[in-house]
Coordinates of C-alpha atoms in Angstrom, one line a residue:
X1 CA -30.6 1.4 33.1
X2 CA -30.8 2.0 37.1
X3 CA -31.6 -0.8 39.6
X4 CA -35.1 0.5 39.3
X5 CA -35.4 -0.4 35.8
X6 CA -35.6 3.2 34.3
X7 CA -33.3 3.8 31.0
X8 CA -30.5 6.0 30.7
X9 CA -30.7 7.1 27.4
X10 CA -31.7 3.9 25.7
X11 CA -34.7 2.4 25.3
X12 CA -35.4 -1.4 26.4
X13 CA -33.8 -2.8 22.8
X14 CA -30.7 -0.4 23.2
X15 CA -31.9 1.9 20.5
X16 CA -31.2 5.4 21.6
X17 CA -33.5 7.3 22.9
X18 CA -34.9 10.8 21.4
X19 CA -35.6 8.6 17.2
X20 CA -39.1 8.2 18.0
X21 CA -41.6 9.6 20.3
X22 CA -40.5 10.2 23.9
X23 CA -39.1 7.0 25.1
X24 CA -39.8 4.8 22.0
X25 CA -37.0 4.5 19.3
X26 CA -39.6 3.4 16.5
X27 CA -42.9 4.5 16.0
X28 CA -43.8 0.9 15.4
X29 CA -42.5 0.4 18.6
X30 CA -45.0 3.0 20.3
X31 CA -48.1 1.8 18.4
X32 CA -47.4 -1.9 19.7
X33 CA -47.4 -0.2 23.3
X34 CA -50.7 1.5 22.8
X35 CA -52.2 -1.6 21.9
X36 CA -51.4 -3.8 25.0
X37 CA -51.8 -1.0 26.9
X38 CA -55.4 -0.6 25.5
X39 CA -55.9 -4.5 25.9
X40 CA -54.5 -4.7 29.2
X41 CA -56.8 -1.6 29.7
X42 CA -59.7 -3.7 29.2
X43 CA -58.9 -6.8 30.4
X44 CA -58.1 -5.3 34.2
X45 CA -61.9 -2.7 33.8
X46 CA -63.8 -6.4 32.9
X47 CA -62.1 -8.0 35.3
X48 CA -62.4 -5.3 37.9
X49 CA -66.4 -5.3 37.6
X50 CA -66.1 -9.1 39.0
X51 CA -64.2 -7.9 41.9
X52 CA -65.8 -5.5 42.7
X53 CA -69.5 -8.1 42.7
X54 CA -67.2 -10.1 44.6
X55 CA -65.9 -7.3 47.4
X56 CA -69.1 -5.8 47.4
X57 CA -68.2 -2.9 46.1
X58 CA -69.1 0.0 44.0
X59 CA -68.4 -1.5 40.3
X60 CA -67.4 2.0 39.3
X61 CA -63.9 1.6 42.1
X62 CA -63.2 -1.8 40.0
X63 CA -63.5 -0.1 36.8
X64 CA -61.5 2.7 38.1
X65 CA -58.7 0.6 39.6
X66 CA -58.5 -1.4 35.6
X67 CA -58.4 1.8 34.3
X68 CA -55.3 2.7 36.3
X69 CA -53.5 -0.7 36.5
X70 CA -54.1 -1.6 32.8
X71 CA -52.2 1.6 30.6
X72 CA -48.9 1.2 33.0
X73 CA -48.2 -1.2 29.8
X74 CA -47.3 2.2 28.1
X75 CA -44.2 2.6 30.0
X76 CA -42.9 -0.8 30.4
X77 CA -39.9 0.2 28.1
X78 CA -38.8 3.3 30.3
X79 CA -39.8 1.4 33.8
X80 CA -39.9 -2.3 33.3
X81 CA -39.8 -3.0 36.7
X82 CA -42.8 -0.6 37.6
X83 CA -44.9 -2.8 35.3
X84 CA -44.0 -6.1 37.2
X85 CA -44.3 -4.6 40.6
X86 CA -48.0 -2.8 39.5
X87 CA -49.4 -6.3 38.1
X88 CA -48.1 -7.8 41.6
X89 CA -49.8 -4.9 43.5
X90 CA -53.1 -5.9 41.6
X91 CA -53.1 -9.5 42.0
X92 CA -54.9 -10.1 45.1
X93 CA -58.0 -8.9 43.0
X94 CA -57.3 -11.6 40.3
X95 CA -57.0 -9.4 37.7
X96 CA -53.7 -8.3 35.1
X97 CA -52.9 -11.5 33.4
X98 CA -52.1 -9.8 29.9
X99 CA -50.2 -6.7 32.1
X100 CA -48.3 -9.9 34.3
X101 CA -47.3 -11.4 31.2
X102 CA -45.8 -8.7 29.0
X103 CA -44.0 -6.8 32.0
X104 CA -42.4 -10.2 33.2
X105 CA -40.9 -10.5 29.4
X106 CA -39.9 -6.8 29.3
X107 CA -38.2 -7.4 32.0
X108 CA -36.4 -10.6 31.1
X109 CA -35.2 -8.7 28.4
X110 CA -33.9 -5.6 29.5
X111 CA -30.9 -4.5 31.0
X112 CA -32.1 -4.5 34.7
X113 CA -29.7 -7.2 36.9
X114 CA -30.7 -10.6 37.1
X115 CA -31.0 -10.8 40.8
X116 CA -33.7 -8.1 40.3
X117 CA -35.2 -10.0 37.8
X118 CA -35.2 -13.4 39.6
X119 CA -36.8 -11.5 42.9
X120 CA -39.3 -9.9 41.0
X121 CA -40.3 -13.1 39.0
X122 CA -40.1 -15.2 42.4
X123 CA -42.9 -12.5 43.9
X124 CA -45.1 -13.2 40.6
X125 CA -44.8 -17.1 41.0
X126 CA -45.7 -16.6 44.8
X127 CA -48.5 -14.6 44.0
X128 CA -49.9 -15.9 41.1
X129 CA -49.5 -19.3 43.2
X130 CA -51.3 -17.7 46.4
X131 CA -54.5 -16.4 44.7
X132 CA -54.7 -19.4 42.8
X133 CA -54.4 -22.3 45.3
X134 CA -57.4 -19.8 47.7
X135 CA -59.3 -19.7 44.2
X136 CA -58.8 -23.3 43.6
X137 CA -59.8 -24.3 47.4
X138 CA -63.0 -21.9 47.6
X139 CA -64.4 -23.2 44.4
X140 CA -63.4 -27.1 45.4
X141 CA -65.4 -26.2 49.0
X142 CA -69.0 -24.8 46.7
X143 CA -68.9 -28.5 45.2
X144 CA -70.6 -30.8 47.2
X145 CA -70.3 -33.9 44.9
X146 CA -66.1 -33.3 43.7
X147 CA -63.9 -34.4 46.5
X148 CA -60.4 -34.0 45.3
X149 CA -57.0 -35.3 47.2
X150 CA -55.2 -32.9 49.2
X151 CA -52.3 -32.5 46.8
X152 CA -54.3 -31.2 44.1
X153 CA -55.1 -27.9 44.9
X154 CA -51.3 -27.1 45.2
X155 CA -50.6 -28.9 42.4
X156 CA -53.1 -27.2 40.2
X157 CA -52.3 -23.6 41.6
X158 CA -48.5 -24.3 41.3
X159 CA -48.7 -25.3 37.7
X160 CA -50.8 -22.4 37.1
X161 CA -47.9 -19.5 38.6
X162 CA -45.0 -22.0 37.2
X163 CA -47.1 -21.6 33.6
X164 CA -48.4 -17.7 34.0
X165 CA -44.7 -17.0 34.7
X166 CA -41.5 -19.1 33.3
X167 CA -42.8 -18.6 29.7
X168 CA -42.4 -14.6 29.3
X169 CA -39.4 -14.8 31.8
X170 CA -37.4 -17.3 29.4
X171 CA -38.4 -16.4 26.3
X172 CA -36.9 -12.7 27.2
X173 CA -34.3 -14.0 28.5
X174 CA -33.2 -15.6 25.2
X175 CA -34.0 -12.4 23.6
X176 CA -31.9 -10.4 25.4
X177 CA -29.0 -13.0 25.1
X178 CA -30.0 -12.6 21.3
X179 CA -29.4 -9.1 21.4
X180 CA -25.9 -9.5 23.4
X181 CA -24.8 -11.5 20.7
X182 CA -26.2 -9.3 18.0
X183 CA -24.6 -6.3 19.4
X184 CA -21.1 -8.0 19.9
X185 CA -21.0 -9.1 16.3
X186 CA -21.6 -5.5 15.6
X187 CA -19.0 -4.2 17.8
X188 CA -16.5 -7.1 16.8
X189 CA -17.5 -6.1 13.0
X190 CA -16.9 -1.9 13.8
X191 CA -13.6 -2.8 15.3
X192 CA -12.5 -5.1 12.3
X193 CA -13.6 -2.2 10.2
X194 CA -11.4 0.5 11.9
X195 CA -8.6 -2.5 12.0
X196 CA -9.2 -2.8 8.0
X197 CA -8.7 0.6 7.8
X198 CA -5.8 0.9 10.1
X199 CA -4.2 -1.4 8.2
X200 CA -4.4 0.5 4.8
X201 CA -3.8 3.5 5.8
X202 CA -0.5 1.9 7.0
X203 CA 0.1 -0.5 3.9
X204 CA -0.3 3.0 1.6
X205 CA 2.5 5.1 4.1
X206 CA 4.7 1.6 3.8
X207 CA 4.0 2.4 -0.1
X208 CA 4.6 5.4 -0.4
X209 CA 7.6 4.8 2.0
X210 CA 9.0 1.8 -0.3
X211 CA 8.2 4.6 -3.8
X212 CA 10.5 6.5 -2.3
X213 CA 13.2 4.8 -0.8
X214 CA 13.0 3.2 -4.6
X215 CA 13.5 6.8 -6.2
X216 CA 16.3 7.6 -4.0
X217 CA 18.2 4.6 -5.1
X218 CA 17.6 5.2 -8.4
X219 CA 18.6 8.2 -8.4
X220 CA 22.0 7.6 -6.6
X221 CA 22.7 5.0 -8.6
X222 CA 22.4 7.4 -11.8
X223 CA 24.6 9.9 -9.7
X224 CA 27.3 7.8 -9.4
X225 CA 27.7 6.3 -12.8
X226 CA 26.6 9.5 -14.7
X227 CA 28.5 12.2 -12.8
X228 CA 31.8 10.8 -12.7
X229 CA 32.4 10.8 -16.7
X230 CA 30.2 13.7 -17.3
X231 CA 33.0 15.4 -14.8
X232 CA 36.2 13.5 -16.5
X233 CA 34.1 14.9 -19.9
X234 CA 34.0 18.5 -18.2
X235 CA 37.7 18.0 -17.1
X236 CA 39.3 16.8 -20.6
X237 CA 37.1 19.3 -22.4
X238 CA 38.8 22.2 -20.0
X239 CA 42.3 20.7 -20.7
X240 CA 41.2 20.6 -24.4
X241 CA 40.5 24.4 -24.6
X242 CA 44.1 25.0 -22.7
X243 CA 46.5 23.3 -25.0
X244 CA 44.2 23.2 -28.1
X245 CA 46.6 26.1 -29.7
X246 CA 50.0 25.5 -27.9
X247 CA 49.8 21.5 -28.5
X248 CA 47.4 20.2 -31.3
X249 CA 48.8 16.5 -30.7
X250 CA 47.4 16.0 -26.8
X251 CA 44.2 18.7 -28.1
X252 CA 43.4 16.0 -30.6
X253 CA 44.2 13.3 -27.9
X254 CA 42.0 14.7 -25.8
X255 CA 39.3 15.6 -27.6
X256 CA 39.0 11.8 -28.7
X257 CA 38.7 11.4 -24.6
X258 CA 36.6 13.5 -24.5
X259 CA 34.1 12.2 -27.2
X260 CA 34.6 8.5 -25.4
X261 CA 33.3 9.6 -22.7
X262 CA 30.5 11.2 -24.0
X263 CA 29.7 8.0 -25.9
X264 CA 29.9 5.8 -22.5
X265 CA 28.0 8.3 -20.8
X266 CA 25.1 8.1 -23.6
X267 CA 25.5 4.4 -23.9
X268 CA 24.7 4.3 -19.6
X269 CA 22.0 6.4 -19.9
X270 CA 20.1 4.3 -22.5
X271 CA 20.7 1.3 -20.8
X272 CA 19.1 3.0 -17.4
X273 CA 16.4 4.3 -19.2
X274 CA 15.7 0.8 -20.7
X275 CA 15.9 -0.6 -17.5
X276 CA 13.6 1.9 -16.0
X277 CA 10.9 1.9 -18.7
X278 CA 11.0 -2.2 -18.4
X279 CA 10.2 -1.8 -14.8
X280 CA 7.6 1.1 -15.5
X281 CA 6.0 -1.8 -17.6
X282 CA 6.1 -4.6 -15.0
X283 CA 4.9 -2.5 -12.2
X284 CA 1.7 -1.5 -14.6
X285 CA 1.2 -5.3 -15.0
X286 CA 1.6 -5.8 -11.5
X287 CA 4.4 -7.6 -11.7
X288 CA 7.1 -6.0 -8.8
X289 CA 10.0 -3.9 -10.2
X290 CA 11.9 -3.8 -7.1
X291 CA 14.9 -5.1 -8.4
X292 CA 15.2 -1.9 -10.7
X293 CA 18.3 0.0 -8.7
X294 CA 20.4 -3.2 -8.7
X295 CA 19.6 -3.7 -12.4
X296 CA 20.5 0.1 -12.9
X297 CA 23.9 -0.7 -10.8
X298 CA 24.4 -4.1 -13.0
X299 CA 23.7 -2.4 -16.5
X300 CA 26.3 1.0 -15.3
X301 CA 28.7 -1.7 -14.4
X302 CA 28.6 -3.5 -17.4
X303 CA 29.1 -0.6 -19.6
X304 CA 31.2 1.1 -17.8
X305 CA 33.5 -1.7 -18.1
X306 CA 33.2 -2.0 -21.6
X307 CA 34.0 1.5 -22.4
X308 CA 36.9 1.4 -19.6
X309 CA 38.8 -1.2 -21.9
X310 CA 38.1 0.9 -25.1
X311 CA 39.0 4.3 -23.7
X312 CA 42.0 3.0 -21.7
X313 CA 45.0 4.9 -22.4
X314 CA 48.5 5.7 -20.9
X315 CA 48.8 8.0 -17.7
X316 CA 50.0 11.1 -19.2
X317 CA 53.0 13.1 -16.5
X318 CA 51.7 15.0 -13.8
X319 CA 52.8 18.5 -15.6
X320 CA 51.3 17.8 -18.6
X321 CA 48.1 16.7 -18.6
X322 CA 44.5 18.1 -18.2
X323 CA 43.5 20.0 -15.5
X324 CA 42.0 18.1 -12.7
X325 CA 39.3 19.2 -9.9
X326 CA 38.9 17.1 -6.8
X327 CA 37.1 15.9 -4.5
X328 CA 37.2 16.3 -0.8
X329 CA 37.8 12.7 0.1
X330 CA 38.9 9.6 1.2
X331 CA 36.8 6.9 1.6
X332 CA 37.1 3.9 4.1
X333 CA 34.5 1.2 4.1
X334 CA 33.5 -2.1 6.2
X335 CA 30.4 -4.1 5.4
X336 CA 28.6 -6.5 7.7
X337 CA 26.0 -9.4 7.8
X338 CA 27.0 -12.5 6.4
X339 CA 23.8 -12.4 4.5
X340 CA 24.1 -8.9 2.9
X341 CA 25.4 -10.2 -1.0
X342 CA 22.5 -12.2 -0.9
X343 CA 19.6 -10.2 -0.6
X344 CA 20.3 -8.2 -3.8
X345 CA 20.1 -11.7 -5.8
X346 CA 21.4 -11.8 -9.4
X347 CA 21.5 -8.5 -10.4
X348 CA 24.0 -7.7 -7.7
X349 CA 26.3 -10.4 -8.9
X350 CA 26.7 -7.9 -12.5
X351 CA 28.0 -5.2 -10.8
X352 CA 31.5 -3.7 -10.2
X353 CA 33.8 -5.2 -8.4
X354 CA 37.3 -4.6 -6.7
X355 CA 39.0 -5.7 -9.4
X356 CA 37.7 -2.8 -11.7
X357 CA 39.7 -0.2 -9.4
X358 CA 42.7 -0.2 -11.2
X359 CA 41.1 0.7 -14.6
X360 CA 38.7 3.5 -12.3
X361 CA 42.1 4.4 -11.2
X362 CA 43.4 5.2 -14.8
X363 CA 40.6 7.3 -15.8
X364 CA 41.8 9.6 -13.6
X365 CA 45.3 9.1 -14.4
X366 CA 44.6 9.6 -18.4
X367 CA 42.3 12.9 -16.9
X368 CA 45.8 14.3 -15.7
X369 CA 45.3 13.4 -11.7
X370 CA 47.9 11.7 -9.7
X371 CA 46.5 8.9 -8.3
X372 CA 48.5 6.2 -6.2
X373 CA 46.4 3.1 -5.8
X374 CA 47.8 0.8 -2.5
X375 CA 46.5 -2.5 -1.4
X376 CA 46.9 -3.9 1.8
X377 CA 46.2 -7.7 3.1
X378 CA 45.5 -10.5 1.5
X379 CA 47.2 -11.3 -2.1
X380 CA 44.5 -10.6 -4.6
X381 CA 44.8 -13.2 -7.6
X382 CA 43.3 -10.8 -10.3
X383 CA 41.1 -13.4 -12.3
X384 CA 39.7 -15.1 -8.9
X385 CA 36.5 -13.5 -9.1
X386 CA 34.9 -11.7 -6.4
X387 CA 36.3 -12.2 -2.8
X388 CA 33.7 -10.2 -0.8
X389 CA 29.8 -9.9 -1.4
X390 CA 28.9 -8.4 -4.6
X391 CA 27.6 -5.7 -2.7
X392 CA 30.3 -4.8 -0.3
X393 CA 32.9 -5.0 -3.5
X394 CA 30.2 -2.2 -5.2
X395 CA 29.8 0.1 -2.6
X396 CA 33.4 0.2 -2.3
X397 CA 33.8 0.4 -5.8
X398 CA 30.9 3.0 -5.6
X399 CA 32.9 4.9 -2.8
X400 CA 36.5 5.5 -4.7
X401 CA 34.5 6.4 -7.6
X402 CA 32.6 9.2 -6.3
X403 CA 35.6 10.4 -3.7
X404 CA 37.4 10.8 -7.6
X405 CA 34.6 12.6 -8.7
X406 CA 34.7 14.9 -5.8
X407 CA 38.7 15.5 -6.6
X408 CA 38.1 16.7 -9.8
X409 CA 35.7 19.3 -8.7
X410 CA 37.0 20.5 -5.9
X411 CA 40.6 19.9 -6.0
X412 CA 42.0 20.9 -9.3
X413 CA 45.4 19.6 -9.4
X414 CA 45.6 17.9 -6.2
X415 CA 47.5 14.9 -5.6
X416 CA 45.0 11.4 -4.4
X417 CA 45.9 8.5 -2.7
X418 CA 43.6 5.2 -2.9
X419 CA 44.4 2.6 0.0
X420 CA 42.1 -0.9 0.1
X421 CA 42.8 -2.7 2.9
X422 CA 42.1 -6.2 3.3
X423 CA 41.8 -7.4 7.3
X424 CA 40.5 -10.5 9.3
X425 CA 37.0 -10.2 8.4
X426 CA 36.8 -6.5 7.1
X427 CA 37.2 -4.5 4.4
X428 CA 38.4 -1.0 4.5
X429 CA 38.9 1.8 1.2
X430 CA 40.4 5.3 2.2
X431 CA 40.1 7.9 -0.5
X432 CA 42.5 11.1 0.5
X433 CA 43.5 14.1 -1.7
X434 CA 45.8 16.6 -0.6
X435 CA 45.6 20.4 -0.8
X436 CA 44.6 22.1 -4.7
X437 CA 47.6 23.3 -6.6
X438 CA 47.7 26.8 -6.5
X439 CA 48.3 27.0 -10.6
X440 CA 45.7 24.7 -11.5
X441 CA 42.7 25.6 -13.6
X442 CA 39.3 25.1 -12.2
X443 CA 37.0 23.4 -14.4
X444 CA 34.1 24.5 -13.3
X445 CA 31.7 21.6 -12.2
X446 CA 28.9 22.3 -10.5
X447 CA 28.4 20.1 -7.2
X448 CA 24.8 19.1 -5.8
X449 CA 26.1 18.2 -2.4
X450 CA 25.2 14.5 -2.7
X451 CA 28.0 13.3 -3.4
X452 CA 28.8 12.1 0.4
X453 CA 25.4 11.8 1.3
X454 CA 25.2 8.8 -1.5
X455 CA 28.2 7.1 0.4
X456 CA 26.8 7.5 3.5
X457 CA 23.7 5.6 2.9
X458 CA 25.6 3.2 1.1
X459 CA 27.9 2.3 3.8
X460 CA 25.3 2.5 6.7
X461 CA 23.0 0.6 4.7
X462 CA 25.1 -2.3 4.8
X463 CA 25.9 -2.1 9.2
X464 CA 29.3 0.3 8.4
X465 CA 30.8 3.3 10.2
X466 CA 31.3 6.5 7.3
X467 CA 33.6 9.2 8.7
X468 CA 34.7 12.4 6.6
X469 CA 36.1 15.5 7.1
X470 CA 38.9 18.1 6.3
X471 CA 42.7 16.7 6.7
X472 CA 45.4 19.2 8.3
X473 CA 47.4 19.6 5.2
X474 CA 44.6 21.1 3.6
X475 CA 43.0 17.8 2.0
X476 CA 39.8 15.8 2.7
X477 CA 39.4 12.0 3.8
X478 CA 36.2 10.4 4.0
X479 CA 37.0 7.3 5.9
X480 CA 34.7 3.8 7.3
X481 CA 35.5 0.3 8.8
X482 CA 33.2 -2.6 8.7
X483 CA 32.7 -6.4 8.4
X484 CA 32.9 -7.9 5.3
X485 CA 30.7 -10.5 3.6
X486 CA 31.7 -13.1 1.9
X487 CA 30.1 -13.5 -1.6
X488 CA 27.4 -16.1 -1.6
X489 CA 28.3 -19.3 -4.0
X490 CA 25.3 -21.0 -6.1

């Protein structure tokens, strides 16, 4: 609304203009108009005919004049401040009380500034004051037997502009501080609305973030414990099919390997699945399954070690055994956070440990690799229990096993090298594999490519450095360095 009190595409309760007829938003809105309008109308023509008696004046000019002043009423949503400023023009001939009134109010309540409104409201007061206390004094003067003091004149006419004027003026005063209100509790409502929606919209991409982040660890934990006997299966099979006519002892030997590890790699499976369908189940209840990749780790663990003391056999010469395939890698590993073993809770404490690299070792010893297993550092006391955080010692674990894997596939024949190193306050795991023997068979195994992507995210996941790459003799070493945590007791 401008200084003059016109609207700018609103009308005088904010509503937008253009909804109802011209300036009105409702159509209720415009009837009520019409009708002060027509009452104003014939309130100013009545009270015109009196002044014009009293001017001495042609009754039809009085009539004329209410005519005109009376229907500005129509517009006092559009030009508030007209209305006011007409039914001040028309006060000198006592006449717009119902068009004083109503313009005062819709002007109170509109939008125009309050030092506007509190000028044009002082004007009405004066004026209203003015013609009243001259009224007042003429009619006290035709009475020859009422003799009133001298105050009450301007008492009387004071009382009657204080009356005519402070009602409308503070009753649309509250209105519009009604309306304030009103409309910032919309506002304040719209924006918690868009904040609400904000705020899903985020929680689902955290969801769908957390889904999968969830299906990725899943599905490197059933890399690693799966792939690494399906390829020692693969491997023995190969060496199976070399010697099964020229050797029928280490054919039969091998064969027995090879249905071992068959039945480990079926018995891991089910227990996966299990573990998968039980947190399929939870999650439908609404319990959380988010503990599902550490109990996938816990339950490979678990029968991995069982089927590692079963199938454990003696390391067969490095010219007679099964072809092997290998990996690109060595593998060095450091963990940080003193909190890290924590955080995976009691699941984590299941799962492999350092002390299970010897017997990972001689799975690929009894596959016909030569593997040489070093440790560095500390004295480890084999039935001390974990020394590091049950998931630094799995990762690591984790780490050789896969860098193994690798070996067999890509490496037929080639010699590995296994260093754990224990340091002040680190932990560090080097897998390295020299060049493939030109004579060796290869097996075959097909290779995803996530082989050193899984370490990667298992190492940085826990604050480590993972480095790999091709050695100059024609090997691979896959190398890292981090702190280690300390396992976390009760």
């Amino acid at each position: 609304m401008t200084a003059t009190g016109a609207s700018e595409g609103v009308g005088a309760r904010g509503a937008p203009v253009g909804n109802g007829p011209w300036w009105w938003a409702r159509r209720r809105s415009a009837v009520l108009d019409v009708f002060l309008a027509a009452a104003s109308a014939v309130e100013c023509v009545v009270e015109g005919v009196g002044f014009a008696h009293e001017a001495q004046v042609p009754e039809l000019l009085g009539m004329l004049l209410g005519l005109l002043a009376g229907p500005v009423l129509l517009v006092r949503r559009r030009w508030p401040v007209v209305v006011v400023l007409v039914s001040i023009a028309v006060m000198p001939a006592e006449m717009g009380g119902l068009l004083s009134v109503v313009g005062l109010y819709t002007l109170a309540a509109s939008d125009v500034p309050r030092r506007i409104t509190a000028l044009l409201a002082g004007m009405t007061v004066t004026g209203t004051l003015v013609t009243t206390f001259l009224s007042l004094r003429e009619d006290v003067a035709t009475q020859q037997d009422f003799h009133p003091p001298m105050w009450f004149v301007p008492l009387m006419a004071l009382a009657v502009g204080l009356v005519l004027t402070a009602p409308p003026v503070l009753w649309g005063l509250y209105i519009a501080a009604r309306r304030r209100l009103v409309e910032s509790l919309r506002e304040r409502a719209d924006g918690l609305e868009r904040e609400l929606s904000l705020l899903a919209d985020r929680a689902e991409e955290r969801a769908e973030w957390a889904r999968n982040e969830e299906r990725t660890r899943i599905a490197r934990e059933m890399h690693d414990v799966v792939a690494h006997r399906v390829s020692l299966m693969v491997v023995h099979a190969a060496a199976l099919q070399a010697v099964a006519l020229k050797d029928p002892e280490k054919a039969s030997k091998n064969a027995g390997l090879v249905g071992d590890m068959g039945r480990q790699a079926l018995t891991e499976l089910r227990e996966m699945l299990g573990v998968l369908r039980t947190a399929e189940g939870a999650a439908g209840r609404g319990a959380p399954a988010s503990g599902a990749p550490e109990r996938l780790a816990a339950v490979a663990s678990q029968a991995g070690a069982k089927a590692t003391v079963q199938a454990r056999v003696p390391a067969p010469s490095a010219g007679g055994g099964p072809v092997s395939a290998p990996s690109g890698g060595s593998a060095s590993v450091a963990v940080s956070g003193s909190g890290s073993g924590s955080a995976a809770g009691d699941a984590d404490a299941e799962g492999p440990s350092l002390t299970e690299l010897a017997d990972l070792v001689g799975q690929s010893r009894a596959a016909g690799m030569v593997v040489e297993l070093m440790v560095d550092g500390a004295e480890e006391e084999p039935d001390a229990g974990r020394r590091y955080a049950a998931r630094v010692e799995r990762t690591v674990y984790r780490v050789v096993q896969e860098a193994l894997t690798n070996v067999h596939k890509h490496a037929p024949g080639a010699r590995a090298r296994v260093r754990l190193a224990h340091r002040d306050g680190e932990l560090a795991v080097q897998v390295e594999n020299g060049p493939s023997e030109g004579g060796a068979a290869d097996a075959g195994l097909p290779s995803g490519g996530n082989g050193l992507v899984g370490m990667r995210e298992r190492v940085t996941a826990l604050g480590g450095v993972f480095v790999s790459g091709p050695t100059e003799a024609g090997g691979f070493r896959v190398s890292a360095v981090l702190p280690a945590a300390r396992p976390v007791i009760g």
